[in-house]
Amino acid sequence: MGKYDLDTLEAGSEKTPYIDDSGAVPAETFEIGDSVYAKLQRAAGKLKIEQRGIERVPENERTDLHGLVNVGTMWLAANMVVSSFAIGALAGPVFNLGFVDTILTILFFNLLGILPVCFWSTFGPRFGLRQMVLSRFYFGYNGVKVIALFNVLACVGWSAVNVIVGAQLLHAVNASLPGYAGIIIIAAATFLVTLFGYKVVHAYEKWSWIPCFIIFLIVLGEFAHSGKFENIPMGVGKSEAGSVLSFAASVYGFATGWTSYAADYTVYQPVTQSRLKVFLWTFGGLIFPLLFTEMLGAAVATATVNTPAYADAYHSGHVGGLLGAVLFDPLGKFGKFCLVILALSIVANNCPNIYSVALSLQIMAKWTQRIPRFVWVFIGTLVYVAIAIPGYGHFVSVIENFMLVIVSLYSPLHFHKVQLTDSSKAYWLAIYEGIALSEHFIYKKGFGGYAPENYDNPDKLPPGIAALSAFAFGVFGAIMGMAQVWFTGPIGKICGGKFGGDIGFELAFAFSFTSYTVFRRFEKKRFGR
């Protein structure tokens, strides 16, 4: 097949196919043979379960019939959830921010955080490659396994924490429902959606945001009617600066957290799909729910300052208690029903985690790729449920220790006990983005510099030495600038008041981008690739 200029091709152009389709794997080949793998794939095919894993999608199979609507609603549903609401609620109780500075921080750092997700979403239709497979063009065939490991740990860890939160909300509504039952209910629903794969995930996310949006509108209306809102004034001085920086890291980390999955959910888009349209639909699907839910969470949390009932509910029940304070008294049983819907929003939030964890596991080795995607979905579900059930009753002692292993990815819904947030998540993704953006713009000089047919050929991919070295420099930058409960870096200490200010992700990006740009020049000169 011939190649055309990727930057000038318009959707619907007669210049298709425009890129080498070599290395793409037709769906029918998964069922060939008498191996256990082939038998499992044949069974999956009969049940209409997605058979494809990290194999490149052929051009003639990139036929997502719902097109751009799927691109937008995927992220709309994944972020119209109680976890996003909780991020906004961090601002006052944890970071002591006023309302206006909170709103400005939410606005600008969400805008910054979602740009990488929008950018890499445009790669799926062009190359038919999953995000971790695409990352081989930045980190090399073997180097990307380090990134995939981070992704696996993050997916499993966040799924466990999220499902605990959902189970706690269900228990708050019905005290007779044991924690393990709530966990199993949410995990089973998530498993069923992700088991069937790309089409069902998109179909679920296409509609699941609607009831959640309605409930959040009810929360907004009831809270506005209550008159409990407090316009907390903005602070001044070093303490204010440090608080803004630390809260900004949490907001950025939550928004940019989807970067390592981005292309996974556009690989079946037609190859002629406009990159600009994919970017804009992704942008819209992310920015609306993030701003709406986080700003709502920030507004509701202001009531904890001068309203004892809200303060007590918050300290005893955390975000679930805060939502209960808004809904239960005026709405009674219907208010409890609303909280159940928000608890089940965790399914939409966890679907990208569990679908993508299977793809990251497949990239770890040749033998892991020979295990079908849907089997890894089942294994991943069992693992996070096994972590969540004991963690439900002993969150601090069990989950806290586990999360420390995965670079302190703590749930913002439990900040009263463990005041660590998505800022830690921002660190490694800022490093990833710094390296990948340097490679794309400086060395590949845009989309035309990729040879996607080489995605599975180690000898045609970067050695990965420059990327892993730059990753280490990025970690050093994050350590220097971080400000967490358990550690504050030397630069972080001087960026605020008593508790410092978190500039870990900014330094992580700067260190990784700069060092990779230098190291990659020597790597290309030495290895020629």
Short mmCIF file of C-alpha atoms in Angstrom, two decimals:
data_model
loop_
_atom_site.label_atom_id
_atom_site.label_comp_id
_atom_site.label_asym_id
_atom_site.label_seq_id
_atom_site.Cartn_x
_atom_site.Cartn_y
_atom_site.Cartn_z
CA MET A 1 0.00 0.00 0.00
CA GLY A 2 1.13 3.49 -0.69
CA LYS A 3 1.82 6.31 1.77
CA TYR A 4 0.36 9.78 1.75
CA ASP A 5 0.86 12.92 3.80
CA LEU A 6 -0.90 12.27 7.09
CA ASP A 7 -1.11 15.96 7.94
CA THR A 8 -2.98 17.04 4.84
CA LEU A 9 -5.33 14.10 4.31
CA GLU A 10 -8.98 15.06 4.75
CA ALA A 11 -11.75 12.75 5.86
CA GLY A 12 -13.43 11.22 2.83
CA SER A 13 -10.46 11.88 0.58
CA GLU A 14 -9.87 9.57 -2.37
CA LYS A 15 -6.25 9.17 -1.24
CA THR A 16 -7.03 6.17 0.96
CA PRO A 17 -5.46 3.82 1.86
CA TYR A 18 -2.61 6.16 2.66
CA ILE A 19 -0.40 4.20 5.01
CA ASP A 20 1.27 0.79 4.97
CA ASP A 21 -1.07 -1.76 6.55
CA SER A 22 1.67 -4.33 7.06
CA GLY A 23 1.61 -6.06 10.42
CA ALA A 24 -2.14 -5.61 10.83
CA VAL A 25 -3.85 -8.84 11.92
CA PRO A 26 -7.25 -9.75 10.43
CA ALA A 27 -9.79 -10.88 13.01
CA GLU A 28 -10.36 -14.28 11.39
CA THR A 29 -6.76 -15.34 12.02
CA PHE A 30 -7.33 -15.50 15.79
CA GLU A 31 -9.43 -18.65 15.38
CA ILE A 32 -7.03 -20.62 13.18
CA GLY A 33 -5.51 -23.80 14.64
CA ASP A 34 -6.21 -26.32 17.39
CA SER A 35 -4.36 -24.57 20.23
CA VAL A 36 -6.08 -23.61 23.47
CA TYR A 37 -5.73 -19.98 22.34
CA ALA A 38 -7.59 -20.70 19.07
CA LYS A 39 -10.32 -22.66 20.84
CA LEU A 40 -10.87 -19.85 23.32
CA GLN A 41 -11.03 -17.36 20.46
CA ARG A 42 -13.57 -19.45 18.59
CA ALA A 43 -15.74 -19.62 21.71
CA ALA A 44 -15.38 -15.87 22.14
CA GLY A 45 -16.36 -15.28 18.53
CA LYS A 46 -19.60 -17.23 19.01
CA LEU A 47 -20.45 -15.05 22.01
CA LYS A 48 -19.59 -11.83 20.13
CA ILE A 49 -16.74 -11.09 22.55
CA GLU A 50 -13.97 -8.90 21.15
CA GLN A 51 -11.10 -11.24 20.20
CA ARG A 52 -8.45 -8.65 19.41
CA GLY A 53 -5.83 -7.60 21.90
CA ILE A 54 -2.76 -5.53 21.09
CA GLU A 55 -2.59 -6.68 17.47
CA ARG A 56 -2.80 -3.87 14.94
CA VAL A 57 -6.30 -3.29 13.54
CA PRO A 58 -6.45 -3.62 9.73
CA GLU A 59 -7.74 -0.63 7.85
CA ASN A 60 -10.84 -2.47 6.61
CA GLU A 61 -11.85 -3.33 10.20
CA ARG A 62 -11.74 0.24 11.49
CA THR A 63 -15.46 0.66 11.07
CA ASP A 64 -16.81 2.20 14.27
CA LEU A 65 -20.34 2.92 13.06
CA HIS A 66 -21.08 5.47 15.77
CA GLY A 67 -17.95 7.44 14.98
CA LEU A 68 -17.31 10.66 16.79
CA VAL A 69 -20.21 10.29 19.21
CA ASN A 70 -18.42 7.29 20.70
CA VAL A 71 -15.22 9.32 21.03
CA GLY A 72 -16.93 12.01 23.10
CA THR A 73 -19.28 9.94 25.23
CA MET A 74 -16.51 7.51 26.19
CA TRP A 75 -14.83 10.17 28.30
CA LEU A 76 -18.05 11.96 29.21
CA ALA A 77 -19.26 8.87 31.08
CA ALA A 78 -15.89 7.98 32.59
CA ASN A 79 -15.67 11.42 34.22
CA MET A 80 -19.31 12.14 35.10
CA VAL A 81 -18.72 10.20 38.30
CA VAL A 82 -18.46 10.62 42.06
CA SER A 83 -14.64 10.42 41.89
CA SER A 84 -14.52 13.66 39.88
CA PHE A 85 -16.88 15.31 42.37
CA ALA A 86 -14.48 14.30 45.13
CA ILE A 87 -11.52 16.00 43.46
CA GLY A 88 -13.29 19.35 43.67
CA ALA A 89 -14.27 18.68 47.27
CA LEU A 90 -10.58 18.46 48.19
CA ALA A 91 -9.99 22.19 47.72
CA GLY A 92 -11.40 23.61 50.94
CA PRO A 93 -11.07 20.85 53.56
CA VAL A 94 -7.61 19.66 52.52
CA PHE A 95 -5.91 22.59 50.79
CA ASN A 96 -7.69 25.49 52.56
CA LEU A 97 -8.43 27.26 49.31
CA GLY A 98 -11.09 29.89 48.72
CA PHE A 99 -13.87 29.35 46.22
CA VAL A 100 -12.67 31.62 43.40
CA ASP A 101 -9.07 30.35 43.43
CA THR A 102 -10.44 26.80 43.49
CA ILE A 103 -12.59 27.44 40.40
CA LEU A 104 -9.68 29.03 38.51
CA THR A 105 -7.36 26.14 39.38
CA ILE A 106 -9.94 23.58 38.28
CA LEU A 107 -10.45 25.42 35.00
CA PHE A 108 -6.86 25.97 33.91
CA PHE A 109 -5.31 22.72 35.09
CA ASN A 110 -8.06 20.61 33.59
CA LEU A 111 -7.49 22.39 30.29
CA LEU A 112 -3.80 21.55 30.56
CA GLY A 113 -4.33 17.98 31.74
CA ILE A 114 -6.69 16.82 29.01
CA LEU A 115 -4.61 18.04 26.06
CA PRO A 116 -2.37 14.93 25.99
CA VAL A 117 -5.45 12.67 26.10
CA CYS A 118 -6.98 14.53 23.15
CA PHE A 119 -3.69 14.47 21.24
CA TRP A 120 -3.04 10.73 21.54
CA SER A 121 -6.67 9.87 20.83
CA THR A 122 -5.99 11.04 17.27
CA PHE A 123 -3.41 8.27 16.76
CA GLY A 124 -5.91 5.40 17.00
CA PRO A 125 -7.65 5.95 13.64
CA ARG A 126 -4.38 6.71 11.86
CA PHE A 127 -2.37 3.69 12.90
CA GLY A 128 -4.80 1.19 14.43
CA LEU A 129 -2.47 0.76 17.41
CA ARG A 130 -3.26 0.66 21.12
CA GLN A 131 -1.65 3.30 23.34
CA MET A 132 0.95 1.01 24.93
CA VAL A 133 1.85 -0.47 21.53
CA LEU A 134 2.19 3.03 20.12
CA SER A 135 4.49 3.79 23.04
CA ARG A 136 7.05 1.37 21.58
CA PHE A 137 7.92 4.16 19.14
CA TYR A 138 9.04 6.24 22.14
CA PHE A 139 10.37 3.69 24.65
CA GLY A 140 11.40 0.82 22.41
CA TYR A 141 10.15 -2.76 22.28
CA ASN A 142 11.46 -3.71 25.71
CA GLY A 143 11.60 -0.29 27.38
CA VAL A 144 7.84 0.12 27.02
CA LYS A 145 7.36 -2.80 29.40
CA VAL A 146 8.38 -0.50 32.25
CA ILE A 147 5.63 1.92 31.25
CA ALA A 148 3.15 -0.95 30.84
CA LEU A 149 3.99 -2.12 34.35
CA PHE A 150 3.21 1.33 35.76
CA ASN A 151 -0.04 1.26 33.82
CA VAL A 152 -1.01 -2.19 35.11
CA LEU A 153 -0.36 -1.20 38.72
CA ALA A 154 -2.26 2.05 38.31
CA CYS A 155 -5.24 0.32 36.64
CA VAL A 156 -5.50 -2.40 39.29
CA GLY A 157 -4.84 -0.04 42.21
CA TRP A 158 -7.35 2.59 41.16
CA SER A 159 -9.96 -0.04 40.34
CA ALA A 160 -9.62 -1.45 43.86
CA VAL A 161 -9.87 1.95 45.50
CA ASN A 162 -12.78 3.06 43.31
CA VAL A 163 -14.79 -0.09 43.97
CA ILE A 164 -14.28 0.30 47.72
CA VAL A 165 -15.66 3.83 47.47
CA GLY A 166 -18.69 2.60 45.52
CA ALA A 167 -19.31 -0.17 48.05
CA GLN A 168 -19.11 2.34 50.91
CA LEU A 169 -21.73 4.51 49.23
CA LEU A 170 -24.02 1.49 48.82
CA HIS A 171 -23.48 0.58 52.47
CA ALA A 172 -24.36 4.15 53.49
CA VAL A 173 -27.70 3.71 51.77
CA ASN A 174 -28.34 0.19 53.09
CA ALA A 175 -26.42 -0.68 56.25
CA SER A 176 -27.41 -4.35 55.92
CA LEU A 177 -25.45 -4.67 52.67
CA PRO A 178 -21.98 -5.97 53.56
CA GLY A 179 -18.97 -4.32 51.98
CA TYR A 180 -17.89 -7.40 50.05
CA ALA A 181 -21.31 -7.62 48.42
CA GLY A 182 -21.13 -4.04 47.18
CA ILE A 183 -17.65 -4.69 45.81
CA ILE A 184 -18.77 -7.82 43.98
CA ILE A 185 -21.84 -6.09 42.53
CA ILE A 186 -19.82 -3.22 41.06
CA ALA A 187 -16.93 -5.44 39.94
CA ALA A 188 -19.28 -7.94 38.26
CA ALA A 189 -21.03 -5.18 36.32
CA THR A 190 -17.68 -3.76 35.23
CA PHE A 191 -16.45 -7.21 34.21
CA LEU A 192 -19.48 -7.91 32.03
CA VAL A 193 -19.02 -4.64 30.13
CA THR A 194 -15.27 -4.99 29.64
CA LEU A 195 -15.45 -8.73 28.86
CA PHE A 196 -17.29 -8.10 25.62
CA GLY A 197 -14.79 -5.44 24.63
CA TYR A 198 -14.57 -2.25 22.63
CA LYS A 199 -18.10 -2.08 21.20
CA VAL A 200 -19.88 -2.86 24.47
CA VAL A 201 -17.64 -0.52 26.47
CA HIS A 202 -18.50 2.28 24.08
CA ALA A 203 -22.20 1.33 24.07
CA TYR A 204 -22.32 1.41 27.88
CA GLU A 205 -20.43 4.67 28.17
CA LYS A 206 -22.61 6.23 25.49
CA TRP A 207 -25.64 6.20 27.80
CA SER A 208 -24.42 5.69 31.37
CA TRP A 209 -23.50 9.35 31.88
CA ILE A 210 -27.10 10.52 31.51
CA PRO A 211 -28.55 9.31 34.85
CA CYS A 212 -25.39 10.48 36.64
CA PHE A 213 -25.70 13.91 35.06
CA ILE A 214 -29.35 14.11 36.14
CA ILE A 215 -28.41 13.18 39.73
CA PHE A 216 -25.67 15.80 39.80
CA LEU A 217 -28.20 18.37 38.54
CA ILE A 218 -30.46 17.36 41.43
CA VAL A 219 -27.53 17.81 43.82
CA LEU A 220 -26.91 21.25 42.33
CA GLY A 221 -30.55 22.24 42.63
CA GLU A 222 -31.01 21.00 46.18
CA PHE A 223 -27.76 22.57 47.36
CA ALA A 224 -28.58 25.90 45.75
CA HIS A 225 -32.04 25.79 47.35
CA SER A 226 -30.55 25.04 50.77
CA GLY A 227 -28.64 28.32 50.88
CA LYS A 228 -25.66 26.63 52.52
CA PHE A 229 -23.08 27.82 49.99
CA GLU A 230 -20.21 29.88 51.43
CA ASN A 231 -18.07 32.09 49.21
CA ILE A 232 -14.82 31.39 51.05
CA PRO A 233 -12.36 34.23 50.38
CA MET A 234 -9.10 33.66 48.57
CA GLY A 235 -5.94 33.43 50.67
CA VAL A 236 -2.69 35.30 50.12
CA GLY A 237 1.03 34.71 50.54
CA LYS A 238 3.25 31.63 50.31
CA SER A 239 0.72 29.32 51.93
CA GLU A 240 -1.88 30.21 49.30
CA ALA A 241 0.65 29.64 46.50
CA GLY A 242 1.63 26.26 47.92
CA SER A 243 -1.98 25.19 48.33
CA VAL A 244 -2.84 26.17 44.76
CA LEU A 245 0.16 24.25 43.41
CA SER A 246 -0.68 21.13 45.39
CA PHE A 247 -4.37 21.19 44.47
CA ALA A 248 -3.41 21.87 40.86
CA ALA A 249 -1.30 18.70 40.85
CA SER A 250 -4.36 16.72 41.98
CA VAL A 251 -6.57 18.26 39.29
CA TYR A 252 -3.96 17.75 36.58
CA GLY A 253 -3.30 14.16 37.65
CA PHE A 254 -6.96 13.21 37.47
CA ALA A 255 -7.46 14.89 34.09
CA THR A 256 -4.33 13.57 32.41
CA GLY A 257 -4.75 10.10 33.94
CA TRP A 258 -6.42 8.80 30.78
CA THR A 259 -3.37 9.54 28.61
CA SER A 260 -1.95 6.04 28.89
CA TYR A 261 -5.24 4.62 27.50
CA ALA A 262 -6.12 7.29 24.94
CA ALA A 263 -5.65 5.48 21.63
CA ASP A 264 -7.24 2.28 22.97
CA TYR A 265 -10.68 3.77 22.42
CA THR A 266 -10.23 5.13 18.90
CA VAL A 267 -8.48 2.22 17.12
CA TYR A 268 -11.67 1.16 15.35
CA GLN A 269 -12.41 4.65 14.07
CA PRO A 270 -12.17 4.85 10.25
CA VAL A 271 -8.72 5.59 8.94
CA THR A 272 -10.11 8.65 7.15
CA GLN A 273 -11.50 10.17 10.35
CA SER A 274 -10.47 13.80 10.76
CA ARG A 275 -7.80 14.20 13.44
CA LEU A 276 -9.14 17.62 14.34
CA LYS A 277 -12.64 16.24 14.92
CA VAL A 278 -11.32 13.39 17.07
CA PHE A 279 -9.33 15.91 19.11
CA LEU A 280 -12.31 18.23 19.59
CA TRP A 281 -14.80 15.48 20.47
CA THR A 282 -12.34 14.06 23.00
CA PHE A 283 -11.81 17.56 24.39
CA GLY A 284 -15.54 18.13 24.76
CA GLY A 285 -16.11 14.72 26.29
CA LEU A 286 -13.48 15.41 28.93
CA ILE A 287 -13.76 19.08 29.77
CA PHE A 288 -17.51 19.27 30.40
CA PRO A 289 -17.84 16.53 33.07
CA LEU A 290 -14.54 17.43 34.74
CA LEU A 291 -15.41 21.10 35.14
CA PHE A 292 -19.03 20.45 36.08
CA THR A 293 -18.46 17.75 38.71
CA GLU A 294 -15.30 19.24 40.24
CA MET A 295 -16.77 22.73 40.52
CA LEU A 296 -19.94 21.25 42.02
CA GLY A 297 -17.85 19.30 44.53
CA ALA A 298 -15.93 22.45 45.44
CA ALA A 299 -19.17 24.40 45.93
CA VAL A 300 -20.85 21.77 48.11
CA ALA A 301 -17.72 21.38 50.26
CA THR A 302 -17.86 25.08 51.20
CA ALA A 303 -20.90 24.29 53.36
CA THR A 304 -18.67 22.36 55.78
CA VAL A 305 -17.27 25.69 57.04
CA ASN A 306 -20.35 27.13 58.74
CA THR A 307 -22.95 24.35 58.64
CA PRO A 308 -22.42 21.77 61.42
CA ALA A 309 -24.65 19.16 59.77
CA TYR A 310 -22.55 19.24 56.60
CA ALA A 311 -19.30 19.26 58.55
CA ASP A 312 -20.37 16.25 60.64
CA ALA A 313 -21.58 14.35 57.58
CA TYR A 314 -18.33 15.07 55.79
CA HIS A 315 -16.08 13.97 58.65
CA SER A 316 -18.06 10.81 59.35
CA GLY A 317 -19.00 9.76 55.83
CA HIS A 318 -16.53 11.67 53.65
CA VAL A 319 -17.86 12.50 50.17
CA GLY A 320 -20.72 10.02 50.55
CA GLY A 321 -21.74 11.78 53.74
CA LEU A 322 -21.50 15.15 52.03
CA LEU A 323 -23.79 14.01 49.22
CA GLY A 324 -26.14 12.46 51.76
CA ALA A 325 -26.37 15.77 53.61
CA VAL A 326 -27.56 17.40 50.38
CA LEU A 327 -29.99 14.66 49.30
CA PHE A 328 -31.34 12.67 52.24
CA ASP A 329 -33.29 15.22 54.27
CA PRO A 330 -35.14 16.95 51.43
CA LEU A 331 -35.64 13.89 49.21
CA GLY A 332 -35.88 10.96 51.63
CA LYS A 333 -35.81 7.56 49.92
CA PHE A 334 -35.40 9.14 46.51
CA GLY A 335 -32.23 10.81 47.81
CA LYS A 336 -30.90 7.38 48.75
CA PHE A 337 -31.78 6.13 45.28
CA CYS A 338 -29.75 9.02 43.83
CA LEU A 339 -26.76 7.98 45.92
CA VAL A 340 -27.07 4.41 44.64
CA ILE A 341 -26.89 5.72 41.06
CA LEU A 342 -23.76 7.70 41.90
CA ALA A 343 -22.25 4.60 43.54
CA LEU A 344 -22.84 2.65 40.35
CA SER A 345 -21.13 5.41 38.36
CA ILE A 346 -17.94 3.64 39.47
CA VAL A 347 -18.65 1.09 36.73
CA ALA A 348 -18.19 3.75 34.05
CA ASN A 349 -15.08 5.02 35.84
CA ASN A 350 -13.51 1.55 36.10
CA CYS A 351 -14.32 0.29 32.59
CA PRO A 352 -11.33 2.06 30.98
CA ASN A 353 -9.07 0.75 33.76
CA ILE A 354 -10.04 -2.90 33.35
CA TYR A 355 -10.31 -2.90 29.55
CA SER A 356 -6.88 -1.30 29.20
CA VAL A 357 -5.14 -3.33 31.92
CA ALA A 358 -5.57 -6.40 29.72
CA LEU A 359 -3.82 -4.66 26.83
CA SER A 360 -0.95 -3.54 29.05
CA LEU A 361 -0.51 -7.09 30.34
CA GLN A 362 -0.37 -8.44 26.80
CA ILE A 363 2.53 -6.18 25.94
CA MET A 364 4.72 -7.52 28.75
CA ALA A 365 5.93 -10.64 26.89
CA LYS A 366 5.20 -12.92 23.94
CA TRP A 367 3.52 -15.46 26.21
CA THR A 368 1.26 -12.85 27.78
CA GLN A 369 0.11 -11.85 24.30
CA ARG A 370 -0.91 -15.47 23.69
CA ILE A 371 -3.41 -15.19 26.54
CA PRO A 372 -6.59 -13.64 25.07
CA ARG A 373 -7.62 -10.16 26.12
CA PHE A 374 -10.85 -11.35 27.74
CA VAL A 375 -8.95 -13.82 29.95
CA TRP A 376 -6.75 -10.99 31.22
CA VAL A 377 -9.89 -8.96 31.93
CA PHE A 378 -11.11 -11.80 34.15
CA ILE A 379 -7.75 -12.14 35.91
CA GLY A 380 -7.47 -8.39 36.42
CA THR A 381 -10.95 -8.31 37.92
CA LEU A 382 -10.13 -11.13 40.35
CA VAL A 383 -6.95 -9.34 41.45
CA TYR A 384 -8.53 -5.99 42.23
CA VAL A 385 -11.49 -7.62 43.97
CA ALA A 386 -9.05 -9.69 46.06
CA ILE A 387 -7.36 -6.44 47.09
CA ALA A 388 -10.60 -4.51 47.64
CA ILE A 389 -12.47 -6.98 49.88
CA PRO A 390 -9.92 -7.01 52.73
CA GLY A 391 -9.20 -3.36 52.04
CA TYR A 392 -12.83 -2.40 52.62
CA GLY A 393 -12.64 -2.93 56.35
CA HIS A 394 -8.98 -1.99 56.78
CA PHE A 395 -8.44 0.71 54.19
CA VAL A 396 -5.44 2.35 55.83
CA SER A 397 -3.51 -0.81 56.72
CA VAL A 398 -4.20 -2.75 53.50
CA ILE A 399 -4.82 -0.29 50.68
CA GLU A 400 -2.35 2.30 51.94
CA ASN A 401 0.49 -0.24 51.87
CA PHE A 402 -0.49 -1.47 48.43
CA MET A 403 -0.75 2.02 47.03
CA LEU A 404 2.69 2.94 48.35
CA VAL A 405 4.07 0.20 46.10
CA ILE A 406 2.51 1.85 43.06
CA VAL A 407 3.92 5.31 43.67
CA SER A 408 1.30 6.39 46.18
CA LEU A 409 -1.77 6.48 43.97
CA TYR A 410 -4.25 7.22 46.76
CA SER A 411 -7.95 7.74 46.51
CA PRO A 412 -9.01 11.35 47.00
CA LEU A 413 -12.18 10.09 48.65
CA HIS A 414 -10.20 9.15 51.77
CA PHE A 415 -8.09 12.24 52.19
CA HIS A 416 -9.12 12.64 55.84
CA LYS A 417 -6.90 9.62 56.60
CA VAL A 418 -4.38 9.66 53.80
CA GLN A 419 -3.95 13.14 52.40
CA LEU A 420 -2.38 12.02 49.15
CA THR A 421 -4.12 12.54 45.86
CA ASP A 422 -3.84 12.29 42.12
CA SER A 423 -0.68 14.41 42.20
CA SER A 424 1.30 11.18 42.47
CA LYS A 425 -0.49 9.92 39.36
CA ALA A 426 0.54 13.09 37.59
CA TYR A 427 4.24 12.41 38.16
CA TRP A 428 4.77 9.35 36.00
CA LEU A 429 2.36 10.51 33.31
CA ALA A 430 4.14 13.87 33.07
CA ILE A 431 7.36 11.90 32.50
CA TYR A 432 5.66 9.77 29.85
CA GLU A 433 4.31 12.87 28.12
CA GLY A 434 7.65 14.68 28.21
CA ILE A 435 9.45 11.79 26.52
CA ALA A 436 6.73 11.03 23.98
CA LEU A 437 6.18 14.65 22.94
CA SER A 438 9.91 15.19 22.46
CA GLU A 439 10.12 12.14 20.20
CA HIS A 440 7.02 13.08 18.23
CA PHE A 441 7.78 16.73 17.54
CA ILE A 442 11.58 16.89 17.55
CA TYR A 443 12.68 13.55 16.15
CA LYS A 444 9.72 12.17 14.21
CA LYS A 445 8.64 15.69 13.21
CA GLY A 446 4.97 14.78 13.21
CA PHE A 447 2.86 11.86 12.06
CA GLY A 448 4.85 11.35 8.88
CA GLY A 449 7.85 10.12 10.87
CA TYR A 450 6.13 6.93 12.03
CA ALA A 451 6.36 3.56 10.33
CA PRO A 452 3.47 1.77 12.09
CA GLU A 453 4.17 -1.46 10.24
CA ASN A 454 7.27 -1.79 12.45
CA TYR A 455 5.31 -1.82 15.71
CA ASP A 456 6.26 -5.45 16.40
CA ASN A 457 9.84 -5.36 15.08
CA PRO A 458 12.38 -4.65 17.87
CA ASP A 459 15.16 -3.99 15.35
CA LYS A 460 13.24 -1.11 13.77
CA LEU A 461 12.18 0.55 17.03
CA PRO A 462 14.22 2.83 19.31
CA PRO A 463 16.58 0.93 21.65
CA GLY A 464 14.87 2.57 24.62
CA ILE A 465 18.07 3.59 26.39
CA ALA A 466 17.40 7.30 25.98
CA ALA A 467 13.79 6.94 27.11
CA LEU A 468 14.55 4.94 30.24
CA SER A 469 17.42 7.25 31.16
CA ALA A 470 15.13 10.26 30.72
CA PHE A 471 12.48 8.47 32.77
CA ALA A 472 14.98 8.23 35.63
CA PHE A 473 15.71 11.95 35.32
CA GLY A 474 11.97 12.63 35.37
CA VAL A 475 11.59 10.63 38.59
CA PHE A 476 14.38 12.71 40.08
CA GLY A 477 12.55 15.90 39.07
CA ALA A 478 9.32 14.63 40.62
CA ILE A 479 11.09 13.82 43.89
CA MET A 480 12.67 17.26 44.01
CA GLY A 481 9.34 19.03 43.53
CA MET A 482 6.80 16.80 45.26
CA ALA A 483 4.94 17.81 48.42
CA GLN A 484 3.16 14.82 49.93
CA VAL A 485 2.29 13.89 53.49
CA TRP A 486 5.03 11.28 53.57
CA PHE A 487 7.72 13.30 51.78
CA THR A 488 8.39 16.85 50.59
CA GLY A 489 11.22 17.49 48.15
CA PRO A 490 13.73 20.29 48.62
CA ILE A 491 12.20 22.41 45.86
CA GLY A 492 8.67 21.59 46.98
CA LYS A 493 9.51 22.88 50.47
CA ILE A 494 10.28 26.38 49.21
CA CYS A 495 7.18 26.63 47.00
CA GLY A 496 4.71 27.27 49.78
CA GLY A 497 4.22 27.72 53.48
CA LYS A 498 4.57 25.11 56.21
CA PHE A 499 3.61 22.20 53.97
CA GLY A 500 5.35 23.43 50.81
CA GLY A 501 3.82 23.31 47.35
CA ASP A 502 3.72 20.42 44.91
CA ILE A 503 5.49 21.16 41.61
CA GLY A 504 6.45 17.53 41.08
CA PHE A 505 4.67 17.00 37.77
CA GLU A 506 6.02 20.26 36.30
CA LEU A 507 9.61 19.29 37.15
CA ALA A 508 9.03 15.69 36.08
CA PHE A 509 7.94 16.90 32.64
CA ALA A 510 10.76 19.43 32.33
CA PHE A 511 13.47 16.98 33.41
CA SER A 512 12.24 14.13 31.19
CA PHE A 513 11.63 16.30 28.12
CA THR A 514 15.00 18.03 28.33
CA SER A 515 17.07 14.95 29.11
CA TYR A 516 15.35 12.84 26.45
CA THR A 517 15.89 15.49 23.81
CA VAL A 518 19.63 15.36 24.57
CA PHE A 519 19.98 11.59 25.05
CA ARG A 520 17.95 10.68 21.98
CA ARG A 521 20.31 12.58 19.71
CA PHE A 522 23.22 10.39 20.79
CA GLU A 523 21.11 7.23 20.71
CA LYS A 524 20.03 7.84 17.12
CA LYS A 525 23.59 8.61 16.14
CA ARG A 526 24.87 5.41 17.75
CA PHE A 527 22.10 2.98 16.74
CA GLY A 528 20.56 4.68 13.71
CA ARG A 529 17.01 4.12 14.93
#
